[in-house]
């Protein structure tokens, strides 16, 4: 697949994923809620929001939002800039997904370093997200400067 089409697929796919996450986060608004309840002040809410599990919505939402922003940074740049970022992102995003799913399915076994297990998972996942964002930005900037200087 050529780079122009790959850019479109990555950006378009991320937008579709973000739209699905948004719809699944708002089942009452979009008519997917089967069990509607009402607060004392008359505000309706969905009791059983199981269209997608919460951790799937969180992974997909954050990663697709990040990929949209990062691919927009590279969309109008030269192909080398997009490829430099994409060669990193195409393996780092699955790492984040696998680690998140691992934490979800292994369950809580207590934490390490005197911290509860939920906080361990939170710290590790945010560290992975931060590495993804910072490394992506560094790769984009370095590739951009290389293409500008002609090296």
Short mmCIF file of C-alpha atoms in Angstrom, two decimals:
data_model
loop_
_atom_site.label_atom_id
_atom_site.label_comp_id
_atom_site.label_asym_id
_atom_site.label_seq_id
_atom_site.Cartn_x
_atom_site.Cartn_y
_atom_site.Cartn_z
CA UNK A 1 0.00 0.00 0.00
CA UNK A 2 1.40 3.37 -0.90
CA UNK A 3 1.94 5.97 1.80
CA UNK A 4 -0.88 8.27 0.69
CA UNK A 5 -3.43 5.47 1.00
CA UNK A 6 -1.91 4.29 4.28
CA UNK A 7 -2.27 7.79 5.71
CA UNK A 8 -5.96 7.78 4.73
CA UNK A 9 -6.57 4.32 6.17
CA UNK A 10 -4.85 5.14 9.48
CA UNK A 11 -6.65 8.48 9.88
CA UNK A 12 -10.01 7.21 8.65
CA UNK A 13 -9.84 4.02 10.71
CA UNK A 14 -9.00 5.98 13.84
CA UNK A 15 -11.91 8.34 13.26
CA UNK A 16 -14.28 5.38 12.83
CA UNK A 17 -12.98 3.76 16.04
CA UNK A 18 -13.39 7.04 17.95
CA UNK A 19 -16.95 7.39 16.61
CA UNK A 20 -17.82 3.85 17.75
CA UNK A 21 -16.37 4.60 21.19
CA UNK A 22 -18.36 7.83 21.40
CA UNK A 23 -21.58 6.07 20.44
CA UNK A 24 -20.96 3.24 22.92
CA UNK A 25 -20.21 5.79 25.67
CA UNK A 26 -23.59 7.44 25.03
CA UNK A 27 -26.07 4.58 24.58
CA UNK A 28 -29.01 6.60 25.88
CA UNK A 29 -28.46 9.36 23.34
CA UNK A 30 -28.13 6.91 20.44
CA UNK A 31 -30.95 4.56 21.53
CA UNK A 32 -28.86 1.53 22.50
CA UNK A 33 -29.74 1.52 26.20
CA UNK A 34 -32.01 -1.34 27.26
CA UNK A 35 -32.40 -0.38 30.92
CA UNK A 36 -33.07 3.33 31.46
CA UNK A 37 -33.35 4.70 34.99
CA UNK A 38 -33.91 8.18 36.34
CA UNK A 39 -32.13 10.17 39.02
CA UNK A 40 -34.19 12.02 41.62
CA UNK A 41 -33.88 15.25 39.65
CA UNK A 42 -35.40 13.68 36.52
CA UNK A 43 -32.17 13.10 34.59
CA UNK A 44 -32.18 9.76 32.75
CA UNK A 45 -29.17 7.45 32.67
CA UNK A 46 -28.34 4.04 31.28
CA UNK A 47 -28.05 1.32 33.91
CA UNK A 48 -26.40 -1.32 31.73
CA UNK A 49 -23.89 0.20 29.35
CA UNK A 50 -22.46 -3.10 28.07
CA UNK A 51 -22.19 -2.35 24.37
CA UNK A 52 -18.41 -2.47 24.84
CA UNK A 53 -16.61 -3.14 28.13
CA UNK A 54 -15.25 -0.01 29.78
CA UNK A 55 -11.59 -0.99 29.41
CA UNK A 56 -12.09 -1.55 25.65
CA UNK A 57 -13.71 1.88 25.33
CA UNK A 58 -10.81 3.43 27.24
CA UNK A 59 -8.10 1.71 25.18
CA UNK A 60 -9.81 2.41 21.87
CA UNK A 61 -10.74 5.97 22.79
CA UNK A 62 -7.35 7.11 23.98
CA UNK A 63 -5.34 5.33 21.32
CA UNK A 64 -7.58 6.40 18.45
CA UNK A 65 -7.58 10.01 19.68
CA UNK A 66 -3.77 9.92 19.96
CA UNK A 67 -3.36 8.32 16.53
CA UNK A 68 -5.70 10.91 14.98
CA UNK A 69 -3.66 13.78 16.40
CA UNK A 70 -0.31 12.25 15.48
CA UNK A 71 -1.40 11.24 11.99
CA UNK A 72 -2.78 14.74 11.41
CA UNK A 73 0.69 16.05 12.29
CA UNK A 74 2.16 13.88 9.56
CA UNK A 75 -0.70 13.93 7.02
CA UNK A 76 0.55 16.87 4.94
CA UNK A 77 4.22 16.24 5.63
CA UNK A 78 6.46 14.29 3.29
CA UNK A 79 5.95 10.54 3.19
CA UNK A 80 9.22 9.93 5.04
CA UNK A 81 7.85 11.76 8.10
CA UNK A 82 4.69 9.65 8.20
CA UNK A 83 6.66 6.43 7.65
CA UNK A 84 9.10 7.28 10.44
CA UNK A 85 6.19 7.67 12.85
CA UNK A 86 4.16 4.76 11.47
CA UNK A 87 7.07 2.31 11.72
CA UNK A 88 7.09 2.96 15.46
CA UNK A 89 3.32 3.26 16.03
CA UNK A 90 2.38 0.06 14.21
CA UNK A 91 4.14 -2.05 16.83
CA UNK A 92 3.84 0.16 19.93
CA UNK A 93 0.03 0.49 19.81
CA UNK A 94 -0.43 -3.33 19.91
CA UNK A 95 1.99 -3.46 22.86
CA UNK A 96 -0.26 -1.07 24.78
CA UNK A 97 -3.35 -3.08 23.84
CA UNK A 98 -1.78 -6.41 24.85
CA UNK A 99 -0.53 -5.05 28.20
CA UNK A 100 -3.96 -3.54 28.94
CA UNK A 101 -5.74 -6.79 28.07
CA UNK A 102 -3.21 -8.70 30.17
CA UNK A 103 -4.01 -6.53 33.19
CA UNK A 104 -7.73 -6.90 32.58
CA UNK A 105 -7.74 -10.68 32.25
CA UNK A 106 -5.12 -11.54 34.86
CA UNK A 107 -7.09 -9.67 37.50
CA UNK A 108 -5.97 -8.16 40.74
CA UNK A 109 -3.31 -10.06 42.67
CA UNK A 110 -2.12 -7.30 44.91
CA UNK A 111 0.41 -4.66 44.14
CA UNK A 112 4.11 -4.37 44.30
CA UNK A 113 6.30 -1.79 45.96
CA UNK A 114 3.65 -1.29 48.64
CA UNK A 115 1.13 0.05 46.12
CA UNK A 116 -2.26 -1.47 45.37
CA UNK A 117 -2.46 -3.46 42.15
CA UNK A 118 -4.82 -1.01 40.43
CA UNK A 119 -2.31 1.79 40.88
CA UNK A 120 0.52 -0.39 39.54
CA UNK A 121 -1.50 -1.04 36.39
CA UNK A 122 -2.41 2.63 36.07
CA UNK A 123 1.21 3.75 36.37
CA UNK A 124 2.48 1.16 33.89
CA UNK A 125 -0.21 1.97 31.32
CA UNK A 126 0.31 5.72 31.59
CA UNK A 127 4.03 5.17 31.26
CA UNK A 128 3.39 3.22 28.04
CA UNK A 129 1.07 5.96 26.74
CA UNK A 130 3.62 8.67 27.60
CA UNK A 131 6.38 6.70 25.85
CA UNK A 132 4.09 6.37 22.80
CA UNK A 133 3.29 10.08 22.62
CA UNK A 134 6.80 11.38 23.34
CA UNK A 135 8.59 8.90 21.08
CA UNK A 136 6.08 9.60 18.31
CA UNK A 137 6.67 13.33 18.59
CA UNK A 138 10.44 12.86 18.62
CA UNK A 139 10.30 10.61 15.54
CA UNK A 140 8.05 13.06 13.71
CA UNK A 141 10.24 16.08 14.51
CA UNK A 142 13.49 14.27 13.64
CA UNK A 143 12.10 12.99 10.34
CA UNK A 144 10.71 16.42 9.52
CA UNK A 145 14.08 18.10 10.15
CA UNK A 146 15.85 15.44 8.08
CA UNK A 147 13.55 16.07 5.11
CA UNK A 148 13.95 19.84 5.44
CA UNK A 149 17.72 19.70 5.58
CA UNK A 150 17.90 17.14 2.78
CA UNK A 151 20.08 14.65 4.67
#
